[in-house]
CSV table of C-alpha atoms in Angstrom, one decimal:
chain,number,residue,atom,x,y,z
R,13,MET,CA,76.6,103.3,35.2
R,14,ASN,CA,77.0,99.5,35.3
R,15,VAL,CA,76.1,97.4,38.3
R,16,SER,CA,79.8,96.7,39.2
R,17,PHE,CA,79.9,100.1,40.9
R,18,ILE,CA,77.5,98.9,43.6
R,19,LEU,CA,80.0,96.1,44.4
R,20,ILE,CA,83.0,98.4,44.3
R,21,PHE,CA,81.2,100.9,46.6
R,22,LEU,CA,80.3,98.2,49.2
R,23,LEU,CA,83.8,96.8,49.2
R,24,PHE,CA,85.3,100.2,49.4
R,25,GLY,CA,82.9,101.0,52.2
R,26,ALA,CA,84.0,97.9,54.2
R,27,VAL,CA,87.6,99.0,53.9
R,28,ALA,CA,86.8,102.7,54.8
R,29,THR,CA,84.8,101.5,57.8
R,30,TYR,CA,87.7,99.5,59.1
R,31,PHE,CA,90.1,102.5,58.7
R,32,ALA,CA,87.6,104.9,60.2
R,33,GLY,CA,88.3,103.6,63.7
R,34,ASP,CA,85.9,102.5,66.4
R,35,LYS,CA,84.5,106.0,67.0
R,36,PHE,CA,83.2,106.6,63.4
R,37,ALA,CA,82.8,103.0,62.1
R,38,LYS,CA,79.0,102.7,62.4
R,39,THR,CA,78.4,106.2,60.9
R,40,VAL,CA,80.7,105.4,57.9
R,41,ALA,CA,79.1,102.0,57.4
R,42,LEU,CA,75.6,103.5,57.4
R,43,PHE,CA,76.7,106.2,54.9
R,44,PHE,CA,78.0,103.6,52.4
R,45,SER,CA,75.0,101.3,52.9
R,46,LEU,CA,72.6,104.2,52.2
R,47,ALA,CA,74.8,105.2,49.2
R,48,SER,CA,74.4,101.6,47.9
R,49,ILE,CA,70.6,102.1,48.0
R,50,VAL,CA,70.9,105.2,45.9
R,51,GLY,CA,73.1,103.3,43.4
R,52,SER,CA,70.6,100.5,43.3
R,53,ILE,CA,67.7,102.9,42.6
R,54,PHE,CA,69.8,104.4,39.8
R,55,ILE,CA,70.3,101.0,38.3
R,56,LEU,CA,66.6,100.3,38.6
R,57,ASN,CA,65.8,103.6,36.8
R,58,GLN,CA,68.2,102.6,34.0
R,59,TYR,CA,66.5,99.2,33.7
R,60,ASN,CA,63.1,100.7,33.6
R,61,HIS,CA,64.3,102.9,30.7
R,62,GLY,CA,65.6,99.9,28.8
R,63,LEU,CA,69.3,100.7,29.4
R,64,SER,CA,71.6,97.8,30.2
R,65,SER,CA,73.6,97.9,33.4
R,66,ASP,CA,75.3,94.5,32.8
R,67,PHE,CA,79.0,94.1,33.2
R,68,LYS,CA,81.3,91.6,31.6
R,69,ALA,CA,85.1,91.4,31.6
R,70,ASN,CA,87.7,88.7,30.9
R,71,TRP,CA,89.0,87.2,34.1
R,72,ILE,CA,90.9,83.9,33.4
R,73,SER,CA,91.7,82.8,29.9
R,74,ASN,CA,92.3,79.1,30.6
R,75,PRO,CA,89.8,78.0,31.7
R,76,ASN,CA,87.6,80.7,30.1
R,77,LEU,CA,86.0,82.5,33.0
R,78,TYR,CA,84.5,86.0,33.3
R,79,ILE,CA,83.6,88.6,35.8
R,80,ALA,CA,80.1,88.8,34.5
R,81,LEU,CA,77.2,90.5,36.3
R,82,LYS,CA,73.6,90.4,35.0
R,83,VAL,CA,70.8,92.8,35.7
R,84,ASP,CA,67.2,91.7,35.2
R,85,GLY,CA,64.1,92.2,37.3
R,86,LEU,CA,64.8,89.2,39.6
R,87,SER,CA,68.4,90.2,40.4
R,88,LEU,CA,67.3,93.8,40.8
R,89,ALA,CA,64.7,92.9,43.4
R,90,MET,CA,67.3,91.0,45.4
R,91,LEU,CA,69.8,93.8,45.0
R,92,LEU,CA,67.3,96.3,46.4
R,93,LEU,CA,66.3,93.9,49.2
R,94,THR,CA,69.9,93.5,50.2
R,95,THR,CA,70.9,97.1,50.2
R,96,VAL,CA,67.8,98.4,51.9
R,97,LEU,CA,67.9,95.7,54.6
R,98,THR,CA,71.6,96.2,55.2
R,99,SER,CA,71.0,99.9,55.9
R,100,ILE,CA,68.1,99.0,58.3
R,101,ILE,CA,70.2,96.4,60.1
R,102,ILE,CA,73.2,98.7,60.5
R,103,PHE,CA,71.0,101.6,61.8
R,104,SER,CA,69.1,99.2,64.1
R,105,SER,CA,72.4,98.3,65.8
R,106,PHE,CA,73.2,101.9,66.9
R,107,GLY,CA,71.6,101.2,70.3
R,108,ASN,CA,74.3,98.5,71.0
R,109,GLN,CA,77.9,98.7,72.0
R,110,TYR,CA,80.3,96.4,70.3
R,111,LYS,CA,84.0,95.8,71.0
R,112,ASN,CA,86.1,96.6,67.9
R,113,ASN,CA,83.3,98.5,66.2
R,114,ARG,CA,85.4,98.9,63.0
R,115,ASN,CA,85.8,95.2,62.6
R,116,PHE,CA,82.2,94.5,63.2
R,117,TYR,CA,80.7,97.0,60.8
R,118,ALA,CA,83.4,96.3,58.2
R,119,LEU,CA,82.3,92.6,58.3
R,120,VAL,CA,78.7,93.6,57.9
R,121,LEU,CA,79.4,95.7,54.7
R,122,PHE,CA,81.7,93.0,53.4
R,123,MET,CA,78.9,90.4,53.8
R,124,SER,CA,76.5,92.7,52.0
R,125,PHE,CA,79.1,93.0,49.2
R,126,ALA,CA,79.3,89.2,48.9
R,127,MET,CA,75.5,88.7,49.0
R,128,VAL,CA,75.0,91.3,46.3
R,129,GLY,CA,77.7,89.6,44.2
R,130,THR,CA,75.8,86.3,44.6
R,131,PHE,CA,72.6,87.8,43.3
R,132,LEU,CA,74.2,89.5,40.3
R,133,SER,CA,76.7,86.9,39.1
R,134,ALA,CA,76.2,85.5,35.6
R,135,ASP,CA,79.3,83.3,35.6
R,136,ALA,CA,79.0,80.2,37.8
R,137,PHE,CA,82.6,80.3,39.2
R,138,LEU,CA,82.2,84.0,40.1
R,139,TYR,CA,78.8,83.1,41.7
R,140,TYR,CA,80.5,80.4,43.7
R,141,ILE,CA,83.2,82.8,44.9
R,142,PHE,CA,80.7,85.3,46.2
R,143,TRP,CA,78.6,82.4,47.7
R,144,GLU,CA,81.6,81.3,49.7
R,145,LEU,CA,82.8,84.8,50.6
R,146,SER,CA,79.5,85.5,52.3
R,147,LEU,CA,80.1,82.7,54.8
R,148,ILE,CA,83.3,84.3,56.2
R,149,PRO,CA,81.9,87.5,57.7
R,150,ILE,CA,78.9,85.8,59.3
R,151,TYR,CA,81.1,83.2,60.8
R,152,PHE,CA,83.2,85.8,62.6
R,153,ILE,CA,80.2,88.0,63.5
R,154,ALA,CA,78.5,85.1,65.2
R,155,LEU,CA,81.6,83.7,66.8
R,156,VAL,CA,83.2,86.9,68.1
R,157,TRP,CA,80.1,89.1,68.9
R,158,GLY,CA,77.6,86.4,69.7
R,159,ASN,CA,75.9,85.7,73.0
R,160,GLY,CA,75.6,82.9,75.5
R,161,ASP,CA,78.2,80.4,76.5
R,162,ALA,CA,81.4,80.7,74.4
R,163,GLU,CA,81.8,77.0,73.9
R,164,GLU,CA,78.2,76.4,72.9
R,165,ARG,CA,78.4,79.3,70.5
R,166,LYS,CA,81.6,78.0,69.0
R,167,LYS,CA,80.0,74.6,68.5
R,168,ALA,CA,76.9,76.1,66.8
R,169,VAL,CA,78.9,78.3,64.5
R,170,ILE,CA,81.4,75.6,63.5
R,171,LYS,CA,78.5,73.3,62.7
R,172,PHE,CA,76.9,76.0,60.5
R,173,PHE,CA,80.2,76.6,58.8
R,174,ILE,CA,80.9,72.9,58.1
R,175,TYR,CA,77.3,72.3,56.9
R,176,THR,CA,77.3,75.2,54.4
R,177,LEU,CA,80.8,74.6,53.2
R,178,ALA,CA,80.1,70.9,52.6
R,179,GLY,CA,77.0,71.8,50.6
R,180,SER,CA,79.0,74.3,48.6
R,181,LEU,CA,81.5,71.7,47.6
R,182,PHE,CA,78.8,69.6,46.0
R,183,MET,CA,77.8,72.7,44.0
R,184,LEU,CA,81.4,73.3,42.9
R,185,VAL,CA,81.6,69.7,41.6
R,186,ALA,CA,78.4,70.2,39.7
R,187,PHE,CA,79.8,73.3,38.0
R,188,MET,CA,83.1,71.6,37.2
R,189,TYR,CA,81.1,68.9,35.4
R,190,LEU,CA,79.0,71.4,33.6
R,191,PHE,CA,82.1,73.2,32.4
R,192,GLN,CA,83.3,70.0,30.8
R,193,LYS,CA,80.0,69.7,28.9
R,194,ALA,CA,79.5,73.4,28.0
R,195,GLY,CA,83.1,74.7,27.7
R,196,SER,CA,81.9,77.8,29.7
R,197,LEU,CA,80.4,78.7,33.0
R,198,MET,CA,78.3,81.6,31.7
R,199,ILE,CA,74.7,81.1,32.9
R,200,GLY,CA,73.3,81.3,29.4
R,201,ASP,CA,75.6,78.5,28.2
R,202,LEU,CA,74.7,76.4,31.2
R,203,TYR,CA,71.0,76.8,30.4
R,204,ALA,CA,71.7,75.6,26.8
R,205,VAL,CA,73.8,72.6,27.6
R,206,HIS,CA,72.2,69.2,26.8
R,207,LEU,CA,72.2,66.8,29.7
R,208,THR,CA,70.9,63.3,29.9
R,209,ASP,CA,68.2,62.4,32.4
R,210,GLN,CA,70.8,60.8,34.6
R,211,GLU,CA,73.2,63.7,34.4
R,212,GLN,CA,70.4,66.1,35.3
R,213,PHE,CA,69.6,64.0,38.3
R,214,TRP,CA,73.1,64.2,39.7
R,215,ILE,CA,73.5,67.9,38.9
R,216,PHE,CA,70.1,68.7,40.5
R,217,LEU,CA,71.0,66.7,43.6
R,218,ALA,CA,74.4,68.4,44.0
R,219,LEU,CA,72.8,71.9,43.7
R,220,PHE,CA,69.9,70.8,46.0
R,221,LEU,CA,72.3,69.9,48.8
R,222,ALA,CA,73.9,73.3,48.7
R,223,TYR,CA,70.7,75.2,48.6
R,224,ALA,CA,68.7,73.0,51.0
R,225,ILE,CA,71.3,73.6,53.7
R,226,LYS,CA,71.4,77.4,53.1
R,227,ILE,CA,67.6,77.9,53.0
R,228,PRO,CA,67.2,75.5,55.1
R,229,ILE,CA,64.9,72.7,54.1
R,230,ILE,CA,64.4,69.8,56.5
R,231,PRO,CA,66.3,67.6,57.3
R,232,PHE,CA,69.2,70.0,56.6
R,233,HIS,CA,68.0,72.6,59.1
R,234,THR,CA,69.6,71.4,62.3
R,235,TRP,CA,72.2,74.2,62.3
R,236,GLN,CA,69.6,77.0,62.1
R,237,ALA,CA,68.0,77.6,65.5
R,238,ASN,CA,71.1,77.5,67.6
R,239,VAL,CA,73.0,79.8,65.2
R,240,TYR,CA,70.1,82.3,65.2
R,241,GLN,CA,70.0,82.3,69.0
R,242,LYS,CA,73.7,82.5,69.6
R,243,SER,CA,74.4,85.2,67.0
R,244,PRO,CA,74.2,88.9,67.8
R,245,THR,CA,70.9,90.2,66.5
R,246,VAL,CA,72.6,91.9,63.6
R,247,GLY,CA,74.0,88.5,62.6
R,248,THR,CA,70.6,86.9,63.0
R,249,MET,CA,68.9,89.6,60.9
R,250,LEU,CA,71.6,89.2,58.1
R,251,LEU,CA,71.1,85.4,58.1
R,252,SER,CA,67.3,85.3,58.2
R,253,GLY,CA,66.6,88.5,56.3
R,254,ILE,CA,69.1,88.2,53.4
R,255,MET,CA,71.4,85.2,53.5
R,256,LEU,CA,68.9,82.4,53.4
R,257,LYS,CA,67.4,84.2,50.3
R,258,MET,CA,70.6,83.3,48.5
R,259,GLY,CA,69.5,79.6,48.6
R,260,LEU,CA,65.9,80.4,47.5
R,261,TYR,CA,67.1,82.7,44.7
R,262,SER,CA,69.6,80.1,43.5
R,263,VAL,CA,66.9,77.5,43.2
R,264,ILE,CA,65.0,79.8,40.8
R,265,ARG,CA,68.1,81.2,39.0
R,266,TRP,CA,70.4,78.2,38.7
R,267,GLN,CA,68.9,74.9,39.8
R,268,LEU,CA,65.5,74.7,38.0
R,269,PRO,CA,66.6,76.0,34.6
R,270,ILE,CA,69.8,73.9,34.4
R,271,ALA,CA,68.1,70.6,35.3
R,272,PRO,CA,64.4,71.1,34.5
R,273,PHE,CA,63.7,67.4,33.8
R,274,ALA,CA,65.0,66.3,37.2
R,275,ALA,CA,63.0,69.2,38.8
R,276,LYS,CA,59.8,67.9,37.1
R,277,MET,CA,60.5,64.3,37.9
R,278,TYR,CA,61.1,64.9,41.6
R,279,MET,CA,58.7,67.8,42.1
R,280,PRO,CA,56.3,65.9,44.5
R,281,ILE,CA,59.3,64.9,46.8
R,282,LEU,CA,60.7,68.4,46.7
R,283,ILE,CA,57.4,70.0,47.6
R,284,GLY,CA,56.7,67.3,50.2
R,285,LEU,CA,60.0,68.1,52.0
R,286,SER,CA,59.3,71.8,51.8
R,287,VAL,CA,55.8,71.4,53.1
R,288,ALA,CA,57.0,69.1,55.9
R,289,GLY,CA,59.3,72.0,56.9
R,290,VAL,CA,56.2,74.3,57.2
R,291,VAL,CA,54.5,71.9,59.6
R,292,TYR,CA,57.6,70.9,61.5
R,293,GLY,CA,58.7,74.5,62.0
R,294,SER,CA,55.3,75.6,63.2
R,295,ILE,CA,54.9,72.8,65.7
R,296,VAL,CA,58.3,73.2,67.2
R,297,ALA,CA,57.8,77.0,67.4
R,298,LEU,CA,54.8,76.4,69.6
R,299,GLN,CA,57.0,74.7,72.1
R,300,GLN,CA,59.7,77.4,72.4
R,301,ARG,CA,60.4,79.4,75.5
R,302,ASN,CA,63.2,81.5,74.0
R,303,ILE,CA,62.0,84.3,71.7
R,304,LYS,CA,64.8,84.1,69.2
R,305,LYS,CA,64.4,80.3,68.9
R,306,LEU,CA,60.7,80.8,68.4
R,307,LEU,CA,61.3,83.3,65.6
R,308,ALA,CA,64.0,80.9,64.1
R,309,TYR,CA,61.5,78.1,63.8
R,310,SER,CA,58.8,80.5,62.5
R,311,SER,CA,61.3,81.5,59.8
R,312,LEU,CA,61.9,77.8,59.0
R,313,ALA,CA,58.2,77.4,58.4
R,314,HIS,CA,57.9,80.4,56.2
R,315,VAL,CA,60.9,79.6,54.0
R,316,GLY,CA,59.5,76.0,53.6
R,317,LEU,CA,56.4,77.5,52.1
R,318,ILE,CA,58.5,79.7,49.8
R,319,ALA,CA,60.6,76.7,48.6
R,320,ALA,CA,57.4,74.7,48.1
R,321,GLY,CA,56.0,77.4,45.8
R,322,ALA,CA,59.2,77.6,43.8
R,323,TYR,CA,59.3,73.8,43.2
R,324,THR,CA,55.8,73.9,41.7
R,325,LEU,CA,57.7,75.2,38.6
R,326,THR,CA,54.9,77.5,37.7
R,327,LEU,CA,54.9,81.3,37.1
R,328,ASP,CA,52.6,81.8,40.0
R,329,GLY,CA,54.8,79.7,42.2
R,330,LEU,CA,58.0,81.5,41.3
R,331,ARG,CA,56.3,84.9,41.5
R,332,GLY,CA,54.8,84.1,44.9
R,333,ALA,CA,58.2,82.8,46.1
R,334,VAL,CA,59.9,86.1,45.1
R,335,LEU,CA,57.2,88.3,46.7
R,336,GLN,CA,57.4,86.3,49.9
R,337,MET,CA,61.2,86.3,49.9
R,338,ILE,CA,61.0,90.1,50.0
R,339,ALA,CA,58.1,90.3,52.5
R,340,HIS,CA,59.7,87.7,54.8
R,341,GLY,CA,63.0,89.7,54.7
R,342,PHE,CA,61.4,92.8,56.1
R,343,VAL,CA,59.1,91.1,58.6
R,344,VAL,CA,61.7,88.8,60.1
R,345,VAL,CA,64.2,91.7,60.5
R,346,GLY,CA,61.4,93.6,62.3
R,347,LEU,CA,60.6,90.7,64.6
R,348,PHE,CA,64.2,90.0,65.5
R,349,PHE,CA,64.7,93.7,66.1
R,350,ALA,CA,61.7,93.8,68.4
R,351,ALA,CA,63.3,90.9,70.3
R,352,GLU,CA,66.5,92.9,70.5
R,353,VAL,CA,64.7,96.0,71.8
R,354,ILE,CA,63.2,93.9,74.6
R,355,GLU,CA,66.6,92.2,75.4
R,356,ARG,CA,68.3,95.6,75.7
R,357,ARG,CA,65.9,96.5,78.5
R,358,PHE,CA,65.2,93.2,80.2
R,359,ASN,CA,68.5,91.5,79.5
R,360,THR,CA,66.8,88.2,78.6
R,361,GLN,CA,65.5,86.2,75.7
R,362,GLU,CA,63.3,84.0,77.9
R,363,ILE,CA,59.6,84.7,77.2
R,364,SER,CA,58.7,83.7,80.8
R,365,GLU,CA,60.7,86.7,82.1
R,366,MET,CA,58.8,89.2,79.9
R,367,GLY,CA,55.2,90.4,80.0
R,368,GLY,CA,53.4,93.7,80.8
R,369,ILE,CA,55.4,95.7,78.3
R,370,ARG,CA,52.2,97.2,76.7
R,371,ILE,CA,51.4,99.0,80.0
R,372,GLN,CA,54.9,100.6,80.0
R,373,ASP,CA,55.2,101.4,76.3
R,374,ASN,CA,52.0,101.1,74.2
R,375,LYS,CA,53.8,102.6,71.1
R,376,PHE,CA,56.2,99.7,71.0
R,377,ALA,CA,53.4,97.3,71.6
R,378,SER,CA,51.4,98.7,68.7
R,379,MET,CA,54.3,98.5,66.3
R,380,PHE,CA,55.3,95.0,67.4
R,381,MET,CA,51.7,93.9,66.9
R,382,ILE,CA,51.6,95.2,63.3
R,383,ILE,CA,54.7,93.4,62.4
R,384,MET,CA,53.5,90.3,64.2
R,385,LEU,CA,50.2,90.4,62.3
R,386,ALA,CA,52.1,90.8,59.0
R,387,SER,CA,54.0,87.7,59.9
R,388,VAL,CA,50.8,85.7,60.1
R,389,ALA,CA,49.8,87.1,56.7
R,390,LEU,CA,46.9,89.4,57.7
R,391,PRO,CA,45.1,90.7,54.6
R,392,GLY,CA,46.5,94.1,53.7
R,393,THR,CA,50.0,93.2,54.6
R,394,PHE,CA,52.8,92.3,52.2
R,395,ASN,CA,53.1,88.7,53.5
R,396,PHE,CA,49.4,88.1,52.6
R,397,VAL,CA,50.1,88.8,49.0
R,398,GLY,CA,53.1,86.3,48.9
R,399,GLU,CA,51.4,83.6,50.9
R,400,PHE,CA,48.2,83.7,49.0
R,401,THR,CA,50.0,83.4,45.7
R,402,LEU,CA,52.1,80.5,47.0
R,403,LEU,CA,49.1,78.6,48.3
R,404,TYR,CA,47.3,79.2,45.0
R,405,SER,CA,50.3,77.7,43.1
R,406,LEU,CA,50.4,74.7,45.5
R,407,TYR,CA,46.6,74.2,45.0
R,408,SER,CA,47.2,74.2,41.2
R,409,ALA,CA,49.8,71.4,41.7
R,410,ASN,CA,48.0,69.4,44.2
R,411,ILE,CA,45.1,70.4,46.6
R,412,TRP,CA,46.6,68.4,49.5
R,413,PHE,CA,49.9,70.3,49.3
R,414,ALA,CA,47.9,73.5,49.6
R,415,ILE,CA,45.8,72.2,52.5
R,416,ILE,CA,48.8,71.0,54.5
R,417,ALA,CA,50.9,74.0,53.7
R,418,GLY,CA,47.9,76.2,54.8
R,419,THR,CA,48.5,75.0,58.3
R,420,THR,CA,51.3,77.7,58.4
R,421,ILE,CA,48.6,80.3,58.6
R,422,ILE,CA,46.7,78.6,61.4
R,423,LEU,CA,49.6,77.4,63.5
R,424,GLY,CA,51.5,80.6,62.7
R,425,ALA,CA,48.6,82.7,64.2
R,426,VAL,CA,48.6,80.4,67.3
R,427,TYR,CA,52.3,80.6,68.2
R,428,MET,CA,52.7,84.3,67.3
R,429,LEU,CA,49.6,85.4,69.2
R,430,LYS,CA,50.6,83.3,72.1
R,431,MET,CA,54.1,84.8,72.0
R,432,PHE,CA,52.6,88.3,71.8
R,433,GLN,CA,50.3,87.6,74.8
R,434,HIS,CA,53.1,86.4,77.0
R,435,VAL,CA,55.6,89.1,76.0
R,436,MET,CA,53.5,92.2,75.7
R,437,LEU,CA,50.3,91.7,77.7
R,438,GLY,CA,49.5,91.0,81.4
R,439,GLU,CA,50.4,93.0,84.5
R,440,ALA,CA,53.2,95.4,84.5
R,441,ASN,CA,56.6,93.8,84.7
R,442,ALA,CA,58.8,94.4,87.7
R,443,LYS,CA,61.5,95.4,85.4
R,444,VAL,CA,61.4,98.8,83.9
R,445,PHE,CA,60.8,98.9,80.1
R,446,LYS,CA,62.3,102.2,79.0
R,447,THR,CA,60.3,103.9,76.2
R,448,ILE,CA,61.8,103.1,72.8
R,449,THR,CA,64.1,105.7,71.3
R,450,VAL,CA,63.7,107.8,68.2
R,451,ASN,CA,66.2,105.6,66.3
R,452,GLU,CA,64.3,102.4,67.3
R,453,MET,CA,61.0,103.9,66.2
R,454,ILE,CA,62.5,104.9,62.8
R,455,VAL,CA,63.5,101.3,62.2
R,456,PHE,CA,60.0,100.0,63.0
R,457,VAL,CA,58.2,102.7,61.0
R,458,VAL,CA,60.3,102.0,57.9
R,459,ILE,CA,59.6,98.3,58.1
R,460,ILE,CA,55.9,98.8,58.7
R,461,VAL,CA,55.5,101.3,55.8
R,462,VAL,CA,57.1,98.7,53.5
R,463,LEU,CA,54.9,95.9,54.7
R,464,LEU,CA,51.7,98.0,54.4
R,465,PHE,CA,52.5,99.8,51.2
R,466,PHE,CA,53.3,96.6,49.2
R,467,GLY,CA,50.5,94.8,51.0
R,468,LEU,CA,48.1,97.2,49.3
R,469,PHE,CA,50.1,97.9,46.1
R,470,SER,CA,52.5,95.0,45.1
R,471,LYS,CA,52.2,95.8,41.4
R,472,PRO,CA,55.7,97.5,41.2
R,473,ILE,CA,57.4,94.4,42.4
R,474,THR,CA,55.2,92.1,40.4
R,475,ASP,CA,55.9,94.0,37.2
R,476,LEU,CA,59.6,94.1,37.9
R,477,VAL,CA,60.2,90.4,38.4
R,478,THR,CA,57.6,88.8,36.1
R,479,PRO,CA,59.5,89.2,32.8
R,480,ALA,CA,62.6,87.5,34.3
R,481,LEU,CA,60.5,84.7,35.8
R,482,GLN,CA,58.7,84.1,32.5
R,483,GLU,CA,62.0,83.5,30.9
R,484,ILE,CA,63.0,81.0,33.6
R,485,VAL,CA,59.6,79.2,33.3
R,486,PHE,CA,60.2,79.0,29.5
R,487,LYS,CA,63.6,77.4,30.1
R,488,ILE,CA,62.1,75.0,32.6
R,489,ASN,CA,59.4,73.9,30.1
R,490,ARG,CA,61.8,73.4,27.2
R,491,VAL,CA,61.9,69.7,28.0
């Protein structure tokens, strides 16, 4: 079995979901998302036994382009993250009612298809196609099924669309130039092409604009908080849990190995911008009164730390970035789902209108607390492994980067504990908080098990991604 079957299955699932009708759409979507996990595990098993799951076929003869998919430890980790989180996100939405269910769930599966394609592509043009395709479903999910004032939502979503599309055009121009130099857009050929220092600078800058917007890195973050708030929670979880990882993954897979000299030359600036995002996101999160906006700025701080680690250009930095990308994906989906559970019952996102939930449902309060503590990197949780590795890589690059970035632990603990206090503790709320359902509990339990298991035993993921990252570090250090 080659990895193209995962893409075919997700695409077929999106079509089947649409034709299943509103009554059965979510069930069909969940079936295909779970089946994609099974396929991903099968591909992982093949990889562990030394069997290739790569796929390559001629696509366009002039220019010479391929439908090429590459499976290594890094792409496999992102494939598993995407398929598992897609299933969790779809299942978490069962407590909501959406108009035109079939359209909604078909778009979710189509977005998963596009994101998986982005992580697997070994031809730059195919990669670009999948990168752009992922933008279409989230645009409509946020615009049609979002919340709040329709005009404000429209402005936020259009701003997001224009930002990301503009950044993508810079990336396309960079790939067109590289094709002129290499005569191919296969990733191995792009790694091998010789670029002058000036050429590397412009290529690096063009790719940086695309990835900095998607991650986002300040000052390219201004679209994020409003889109996270205005989107339905499913859209927010897709954006924060998976889609922003496309930018971080692309930094590691495409940007750094293609233009390593520029990466080394501007490393202090790149780390500085990323660390600034850590501090800025944390400070702004402290001031938020809307729970989804607070979580959005918290996410900005965490991905800033991930980007900073990746830009250290060290094996520890890249490995920490990948570990934290996966950990952040699960914890941020858990946090946004907790906010969704509260909104279902209290019909508000305002923290001031919450409180006293622990008295009415201590099971929910306990599970929310575990995920919240994982978010602040409590030892024994998955996030601690990633953050410790990232801070160590920053310390190796420059002790001051590590000290400043370390504020994410202190400030993160402050705003998350403060949020938990106002949302969960205090006297019983006048509004009734209905005990969480079995479906809601299953979502929380799955996320908590992942965060605790890999917090105590991260070796399987480390062993999976390290060989691919070693190859990338070798290519970065060839200059």
